[in-house]
Amino acid sequence: MQLDQAVNEIEGFLLWEAEKDRARTRAEAFCAGLPWLTDTQRREVELRYCQDQRETSRAYLERIATRSTALRTEYQGVYRALRRRLITGFLAGTVAVAALAVMAAVGMSTR
């Protein structure tokens, strides 16, 4: 496993744990506004709230990952096209300068 991949996995794990903590905090805050719940009901509501938040977060993250991959592919294509254009321009400029230098040298030697 490469270092970058390991770092990405650790970062992903930490971000997911933070998201789970946020879901728990939101669930507790939601239940705090429902003082008539029994302890058992409160735990059940918190559990379901957390499950729903995790499912929603997972769906968002999957959409973001898919879009990220699509953008990476698109940008790599654009980068390759720009690189080709730059190299082509550089080579054309080099050939033009070389041709002018040859023409100048030939012109100087015929005098």
Short mmCIF file of C-alpha atoms in Angstrom, two decimals:
data_model
loop_
_atom_site.label_atom_id
_atom_site.label_comp_id
_atom_site.label_asym_id
_atom_site.label_seq_id
_atom_site.Cartn_x
_atom_site.Cartn_y
_atom_site.Cartn_z
CA MET A 1 0.00 0.00 0.00
CA GLN A 2 1.36 3.38 -0.93
CA LEU A 3 1.76 6.10 1.67
CA ASP A 4 -0.71 8.42 -0.12
CA GLN A 5 -3.33 5.69 -0.19
CA ALA A 6 -2.79 4.91 3.49
CA VAL A 7 -3.09 8.59 4.39
CA ASN A 8 -6.29 8.87 2.33
CA GLU A 9 -7.77 5.84 4.08
CA ILE A 10 -6.90 7.21 7.52
CA GLU A 11 -8.31 10.61 6.59
CA GLY A 12 -11.48 8.98 5.29
CA PHE A 13 -11.84 6.96 8.48
CA LEU A 14 -11.39 10.04 10.66
CA LEU A 15 -13.84 12.08 8.59
CA TRP A 16 -16.43 9.30 8.78
CA GLU A 17 -15.99 9.01 12.56
CA ALA A 18 -16.46 12.78 12.85
CA GLU A 19 -19.64 12.51 10.75
CA LYS A 20 -20.95 9.78 13.05
CA ASP A 21 -20.21 12.00 16.07
CA ARG A 22 -22.08 14.90 14.43
CA ALA A 23 -25.05 12.60 13.77
CA ARG A 24 -25.08 11.52 17.43
CA THR A 25 -24.88 15.15 18.57
CA ARG A 26 -27.74 16.14 16.25
CA ALA A 27 -29.79 13.15 17.44
CA GLU A 28 -29.29 14.12 21.07
CA ALA A 29 -30.23 17.73 20.33
CA PHE A 30 -33.32 16.56 18.44
CA CYS A 31 -34.41 14.34 21.32
CA ALA A 32 -33.74 17.12 23.84
CA GLY A 33 -36.63 18.97 22.19
CA LEU A 34 -38.91 16.01 22.89
CA PRO A 35 -38.99 15.88 26.71
CA TRP A 36 -42.00 13.52 26.84
CA LEU A 37 -39.99 10.60 25.43
CA THR A 38 -39.16 7.79 27.81
CA ASP A 39 -35.53 6.69 28.05
CA THR A 40 -36.23 3.70 25.81
CA GLN A 41 -38.03 5.85 23.26
CA ARG A 42 -35.25 8.43 23.35
CA ARG A 43 -32.61 5.76 22.66
CA GLU A 44 -34.72 4.36 19.81
CA VAL A 45 -35.26 7.80 18.25
CA GLU A 46 -31.54 8.62 18.61
CA LEU A 47 -30.60 5.29 17.04
CA ARG A 48 -32.94 5.76 14.07
CA TYR A 49 -31.91 9.38 13.66
CA CYS A 50 -28.23 8.37 13.59
CA GLN A 51 -28.92 5.58 11.09
CA ASP A 52 -30.81 7.97 8.83
CA GLN A 53 -28.05 10.58 9.04
CA ARG A 54 -25.36 7.99 8.25
CA GLU A 55 -27.32 6.72 5.24
CA THR A 56 -27.81 10.27 4.00
CA SER A 57 -24.14 11.12 4.55
CA ARG A 58 -23.02 7.94 2.82
CA ALA A 59 -25.24 8.72 -0.19
CA TYR A 60 -23.81 12.26 -0.39
CA LEU A 61 -20.25 10.99 -0.12
CA GLU A 62 -20.82 8.39 -2.83
CA ARG A 63 -22.22 11.07 -5.16
CA ILE A 64 -19.28 13.34 -4.38
CA ALA A 65 -16.79 10.51 -5.00
CA THR A 66 -18.43 9.68 -8.32
CA ARG A 67 -18.40 13.32 -9.40
CA SER A 68 -14.81 13.69 -8.22
CA THR A 69 -13.73 10.75 -10.35
CA ALA A 70 -15.57 12.14 -13.37
CA LEU A 71 -13.96 15.57 -12.90
CA ARG A 72 -10.50 14.03 -12.45
CA THR A 73 -10.92 12.12 -15.72
CA GLU A 74 -12.19 15.24 -17.50
CA TYR A 75 -9.39 17.44 -16.18
CA GLN A 76 -6.74 14.87 -17.04
CA GLY A 77 -8.04 14.87 -20.63
CA VAL A 78 -7.98 18.66 -20.76
CA TYR A 79 -4.48 18.71 -19.27
CA ARG A 80 -3.21 16.21 -21.86
CA ALA A 81 -4.74 18.28 -24.69
CA LEU A 82 -3.19 21.49 -23.34
CA ARG A 83 0.18 19.78 -22.90
CA ARG A 84 0.04 18.52 -26.50
CA ARG A 85 -0.80 22.03 -27.74
CA LEU A 86 2.05 23.53 -25.71
CA ILE A 87 4.57 20.98 -26.99
CA THR A 88 3.32 21.45 -30.55
CA GLY A 89 3.66 25.23 -30.21
CA PHE A 90 7.12 24.91 -28.72
CA LEU A 91 8.27 22.56 -31.49
CA ALA A 92 6.76 24.80 -34.17
CA GLY A 93 8.52 27.81 -32.65
CA THR A 94 11.81 25.90 -32.46
CA VAL A 95 11.52 24.83 -36.11
CA ALA A 96 10.69 28.41 -37.13
CA VAL A 97 13.69 29.81 -35.25
CA ALA A 98 15.95 27.12 -36.70
CA ALA A 99 14.64 27.84 -40.21
CA LEU A 100 15.23 31.57 -39.75
CA ALA A 101 18.73 30.89 -38.43
CA VAL A 102 19.51 28.69 -41.45
CA MET A 103 18.10 31.30 -43.81
CA ALA A 104 20.14 34.01 -42.09
CA ALA A 105 23.28 31.87 -42.27
CA VAL A 106 22.69 31.09 -45.93
CA GLY A 107 22.03 34.78 -46.63
CA MET A 108 25.23 35.80 -44.87
CA SER A 109 27.33 33.23 -46.71
CA THR A 110 26.10 34.32 -50.16
CA ARG A 111 27.25 37.88 -49.68
#
